[in-house]
Amino acid sequence: RELIVGIVRGHEFEQRLCEAAFPGIRERGWHHATLTAFASPIVAGRMLHLPAEKIQHAIGISASRHCTLGAVTAGKLTMMKNTVDPMATQSGVLAALLAEKGYPGPEHVIDGKEGLVHCYGPEWKLAVLTDGLGTSFRISQCGMKAFPTEALTHAPISAVIAIVKEQDLQPESIAEVHIRSLHRAADILADPSKYDPWSKETADHSLPYCIAAAIVDRNVTPAAFTDEKIRDPRLRAQLPKVKVVADEEIEKLFPALQRVIVKITTADGQAFEKQLDFPKGDPRNPLTDAEVEAKFDALAADVITAETGRKIKDAVWHLETLGSISELMTL
């Protein structure tokens, strides 16, 4: 039950911090792990049952020493892409342990001189951090990825899969896939390095590659990011067909909508277009429990047996009945 409280608090403050940074922390060149360094000591502090003033110090300790540049997801990606958020969480745990021993940290690391608002401008909506706190919970508004790829690839993947299946299009029959999306999608997910990915980390943040996989396999699963698949000539032949452009009208709708407009043109001149305003997995179109389990199975298949996977799923669905977190971690 304590773990559940921690999970809820983690989502609550991470999401509120992301919303407070208008229009978004990533749009300013920083990775969201920067904000995890503010949220994680709140969770760790609660786990240690620290008083409020010590949690305040823990936030100051962690946040003042741990900022994450957006460079980890720009251009060619490395294993750091998957590690910066765990490192920011580690920072919060260390900070809470220090605060527990009486180690002080900056008290106004959010709103004080040279704090978060001062250094990470231009606009912060700080009221978002506390409005309605405890009366509604952000975890119920949280999306869950349907595909193991960067979040802004999901709507275009969904649109492409829908068109390809509805029209029964074969990869060789497609001449062009034209995608109108956000500036960020065009700039970061479709820069030149993303048209020639040779690692999983770059491929799963490459919109052209994800679309190519969707065309060839009519789905995007972990199997799309093996070394063998990344080198598949049939898949790589689709990469140059993908054109991504930033759309000013779509930009104005973000973050309320993650609109994408996809147009597929075939070699014989036919054109098929689809607009999506949010992807599968969005709170307005959530994954079912069965779909969540299927995603878990796909991700875990190479690591654990099916029987162990079944035990883990059962433990997670009944987490509040476990006497100790050790029961889950042993699995």
XYZ file of C-alpha atoms in Angstrom:
331
model
C 0.000 0.000 0.000
C 2.898 2.357 0.683
C 4.234 1.624 -2.799
C 0.851 2.524 -4.312
C 0.937 5.840 -2.439
C 4.417 6.457 -3.833
C 3.353 5.660 -7.399
C 0.371 8.004 -7.133
C 2.520 10.814 -5.679
C 5.179 10.333 -8.337
C 2.653 10.714 -11.137
C 0.944 13.609 -9.348
C 3.979 15.856 -9.014
C 5.783 14.858 -12.206
C 2.672 15.632 -14.253
C 1.922 18.862 -12.391
C 5.511 20.049 -12.916
C 5.287 19.200 -16.618
C 2.008 21.114 -16.915
C 3.385 24.097 -15.002
C 6.218 24.500 -17.538
C 4.242 26.124 -20.323
C 4.125 24.997 -23.101
C 6.532 22.269 -21.963
C 9.983 21.662 -20.473
C 11.099 19.791 -23.597
C 10.214 22.779 -25.761
C 12.842 24.740 -23.812
C 15.640 22.305 -24.602
C 15.521 20.380 -21.324
C 14.593 16.728 -20.810
C 11.707 16.021 -18.440
C 14.123 14.152 -16.120
C 15.020 17.683 -14.973
C 11.595 17.774 -13.337
C 11.892 14.197 -12.040
C 14.695 15.499 -9.823
C 12.056 17.743 -8.187
C 9.361 15.043 -7.946
C 11.386 12.020 -6.827
C 12.434 13.435 -3.414
C 8.753 14.044 -2.638
C 8.093 10.345 -3.202
C 11.203 9.147 -1.372
C 10.532 11.563 1.484
C 7.048 10.140 1.946
C 8.441 6.590 1.906
C 10.757 7.623 4.744
C 7.868 9.442 6.495
C 9.886 12.653 6.678
C 8.230 15.811 8.028
C 7.343 18.501 5.484
C 10.391 20.687 6.176
C 12.767 17.789 5.517
C 10.993 16.936 2.275
C 11.441 20.597 1.307
C 15.172 20.247 1.957
C 15.246 16.997 -0.033
C 13.696 18.765 -3.030
C 16.329 21.477 -2.733
C 19.195 18.969 -2.529
C 18.076 16.924 -5.534
C 16.795 19.682 -7.804
C 19.752 22.030 -7.331
C 22.272 19.399 -8.442
C 20.490 17.470 -11.178
C 19.467 19.010 -14.509
C 19.148 17.018 -17.743
C 19.876 18.484 -21.164
C 17.579 17.699 -24.052
C 20.682 16.535 -25.918
C 19.999 13.002 -24.670
C 17.111 12.718 -27.158
C 18.412 14.991 -29.922
C 20.297 13.594 -32.912
C 21.897 10.172 -32.475
C 20.621 8.547 -29.286
C 22.603 6.481 -26.785
C 21.777 4.366 -23.743
C 21.645 7.592 -21.695
C 18.211 8.228 -23.195
C 16.903 5.340 -21.067
C 19.004 6.194 -18.027
C 18.528 9.904 -17.297
C 15.159 9.478 -15.591
C 16.326 6.623 -13.335
C 19.354 8.779 -12.456
C 17.049 11.671 -11.540
C 15.055 9.264 -9.383
C 18.276 8.067 -7.747
C 19.056 11.725 -7.008
C 15.748 12.097 -5.170
C 16.368 8.989 -3.072
C 19.857 10.169 -2.096
C 18.482 13.627 -1.265
C 15.762 12.195 0.976
C 18.299 10.050 2.830
C 20.532 13.105 3.344
C 17.587 15.231 4.518
C 16.601 12.476 6.948
C 20.046 12.896 8.580
C 19.583 16.666 8.872
C 21.392 17.759 5.686
C 19.778 21.014 4.492
C 19.099 22.065 0.908
C 17.975 25.331 -0.767
C 14.447 26.022 0.460
C 13.247 28.076 -2.514
C 14.643 26.001 -5.340
C 11.395 26.407 -7.306
C 10.436 30.067 -6.885
C 13.566 31.689 -5.435
C 16.458 33.609 -6.936
C 18.176 31.512 -9.634
C 15.711 28.701 -8.964
C 13.530 26.757 -11.395
C 11.356 29.669 -12.525
C 14.291 32.054 -12.822
C 16.554 29.735 -14.792
C 14.089 27.692 -16.851
C 11.783 30.445 -18.175
C 10.001 31.964 -19.923
C 6.611 31.052 -18.421
C 5.592 29.011 -15.402
C 2.067 28.412 -14.153
C 2.969 27.675 -10.542
C -0.668 27.534 -9.405
C -0.903 24.239 -11.331
C 1.374 22.679 -8.683
C -1.253 23.000 -5.937
C -4.692 23.706 -7.497
C -7.043 20.875 -6.485
C -4.214 18.955 -4.850
C -5.662 15.892 -3.123
C -9.154 16.260 -4.621
C -8.345 14.723 -7.994
C -5.383 12.665 -9.116
C -3.220 13.140 -12.213
C -2.510 9.417 -12.498
C -6.078 8.984 -13.778
C -5.251 11.472 -16.566
C -1.980 9.786 -17.495
C -1.399 8.274 -20.910
C 0.254 4.910 -21.438
C 2.235 4.168 -24.564
C 0.690 1.660 -26.949
C 3.992 1.378 -28.826
C 7.585 1.132 -27.450
C 8.563 4.408 -29.135
C 8.808 8.143 -28.465
C 5.395 9.551 -27.502
C 4.895 11.873 -30.482
C 5.359 8.982 -32.907
C 2.199 7.290 -31.655
C -0.507 9.288 -33.430
C 1.215 9.070 -36.843
C 1.913 5.345 -36.313
C -1.767 4.782 -35.484
C -2.894 6.749 -38.544
C -0.520 4.919 -40.892
C -1.499 1.480 -39.568
C -5.175 2.361 -39.979
C -4.720 3.467 -43.609
C -2.501 0.524 -44.543
C -4.968 -1.979 -43.069
C -8.109 -0.297 -44.410
C -6.702 -0.054 -47.938
C -4.631 -3.257 -47.734
C -1.551 -1.401 -48.965
C 1.676 -3.277 -49.574
C 4.985 -1.505 -48.844
C 6.046 -1.619 -52.496
C 2.850 0.133 -53.582
C 3.459 3.210 -51.394
C 5.194 6.188 -52.995
C 5.068 8.722 -50.144
C 3.885 9.151 -46.576
C 3.333 12.844 -45.822
C 2.989 13.716 -42.122
C 1.894 17.098 -40.762
C 2.718 17.377 -37.081
C 4.324 19.511 -34.358
C 7.579 21.442 -34.755
C 9.191 19.130 -32.223
C 8.253 16.028 -34.221
C 9.699 17.495 -37.411
C 12.810 18.905 -35.767
C 13.830 16.140 -33.367
C 12.133 12.980 -34.624
C 12.843 13.545 -38.311
C 16.271 15.179 -38.385
C 18.829 13.683 -40.822
C 20.164 11.139 -38.296
C 16.653 9.700 -37.920
C 16.604 8.728 -41.613
C 19.637 6.496 -41.133
C 19.257 4.826 -37.717
C 21.561 1.931 -36.819
C 20.780 1.526 -33.100
C 17.614 0.785 -31.147
C 17.910 4.065 -29.251
C 17.919 6.121 -32.444
C 15.368 3.944 -34.246
C 12.695 4.158 -31.553
C 13.022 7.966 -31.633
C 12.985 8.084 -35.419
C 9.577 8.949 -36.869
C 10.627 7.766 -40.369
C 11.799 4.424 -38.963
C 8.666 3.906 -36.838
C 6.484 4.674 -39.856
C 8.551 2.304 -42.006
C 8.034 -0.465 -39.441
C 4.303 0.279 -39.341
C 4.121 -0.014 -43.130
C 6.016 -3.300 -43.296
C 4.664 -5.064 -40.181
C 1.323 -3.243 -39.696
C 2.308 -2.826 -36.060
C 5.253 -1.536 -34.037
C 6.472 -3.867 -31.295
C 9.826 -4.494 -29.565
C 10.622 -6.875 -32.442
C 10.940 -3.832 -34.717
C 14.104 -2.727 -32.916
C 16.358 -5.754 -33.085
C 19.655 -5.338 -34.941
C 18.411 -7.685 -37.652
C 15.195 -5.731 -38.178
C 16.955 -2.365 -38.252
C 19.082 -3.717 -41.127
C 16.116 -5.211 -43.035
C 16.371 -3.884 -46.641
C 12.585 -3.998 -47.104
C 12.049 -1.794 -44.062
C 14.897 0.599 -44.871
C 13.494 1.073 -48.367
C 10.496 2.814 -46.775
C 12.527 5.461 -44.905
C 12.990 7.953 -47.790
C 9.247 7.822 -48.492
C 8.432 9.518 -45.178
C 8.135 13.324 -45.275
C 7.531 15.200 -42.006
C 6.547 18.872 -41.918
C 5.731 21.211 -39.042
C 2.212 22.634 -39.147
C 1.523 25.968 -37.437
C -2.186 25.252 -36.940
C -1.407 21.908 -35.303
C 1.163 23.640 -33.064
C -1.530 25.998 -31.749
C -3.642 23.042 -30.594
C -0.858 21.427 -28.523
C -0.884 20.189 -25.751
C -4.700 19.890 -25.636
C -4.531 17.860 -28.842
C -1.695 15.856 -30.379
C -3.152 16.266 -33.857
C -1.477 14.646 -36.815
C -2.577 14.543 -40.462
C -1.195 11.676 -42.521
C -1.514 11.356 -46.285
C -0.324 8.215 -48.061
C 0.139 8.402 -51.816
C 0.491 5.200 -53.823
C 2.612 4.536 -56.899
C -0.507 4.579 -59.090
C -1.519 8.035 -57.833
C -4.169 7.202 -55.244
C -4.163 9.242 -52.015
C -5.539 8.315 -48.591
C -5.643 10.777 -45.681
C -6.382 10.400 -41.974
C -6.425 12.891 -39.095
C -5.993 11.822 -35.466
C -6.200 14.162 -32.476
C -4.754 11.760 -29.906
C -3.228 8.285 -30.076
C -4.306 4.981 -28.598
C -3.201 5.012 -24.952
C -4.265 8.623 -24.410
C -6.613 8.987 -21.396
C -9.370 9.780 -23.911
C -8.660 6.491 -25.716
C -7.045 4.336 -23.019
C -5.505 0.908 -23.311
C -7.653 -1.887 -21.915
C -6.295 -4.127 -19.158
C -5.822 -6.852 -21.777
C -3.829 -4.473 -23.983
C -1.645 -3.465 -21.035
C -0.959 -7.138 -20.304
C -0.180 -7.809 -23.971
C 2.329 -4.960 -23.975
C 3.938 -6.302 -20.799
C 4.191 -9.770 -22.333
C 5.825 -8.399 -25.494
C 8.388 -6.414 -23.495
C 9.132 -9.196 -21.000
C 9.207 -12.207 -23.340
C 12.989 -12.230 -23.759
C 13.671 -11.751 -20.052
C 11.309 -13.987 -18.057
C 9.239 -17.122 -18.594
C 5.517 -16.947 -19.314
C 4.807 -18.497 -15.906
C 6.874 -15.870 -14.078
C 5.143 -13.188 -16.149
C 1.757 -14.506 -15.050
C 2.824 -14.344 -11.380
C 4.102 -10.773 -11.783
C 0.864 -9.644 -13.452
C -1.172 -11.245 -10.687
C 0.952 -9.516 -8.039
C 0.625 -6.125 -9.726
C -3.155 -6.411 -10.156
C -3.399 -7.211 -6.417
C -0.586 -4.978 -5.195
C -2.523 -3.704 -2.168
C -2.690 -7.247 -0.758
C 1.088 -7.835 -0.659
C 2.632 -7.649 2.777
C 6.002 -6.428 1.523
C 7.508 -5.005 -1.639
C 10.035 -7.835 -1.362
C 7.321 -10.245 -2.509
C 7.092 -8.374 -5.812
C 10.827 -7.795 -6.240
C 11.583 -11.490 -5.652
C 9.515 -12.295 -8.751
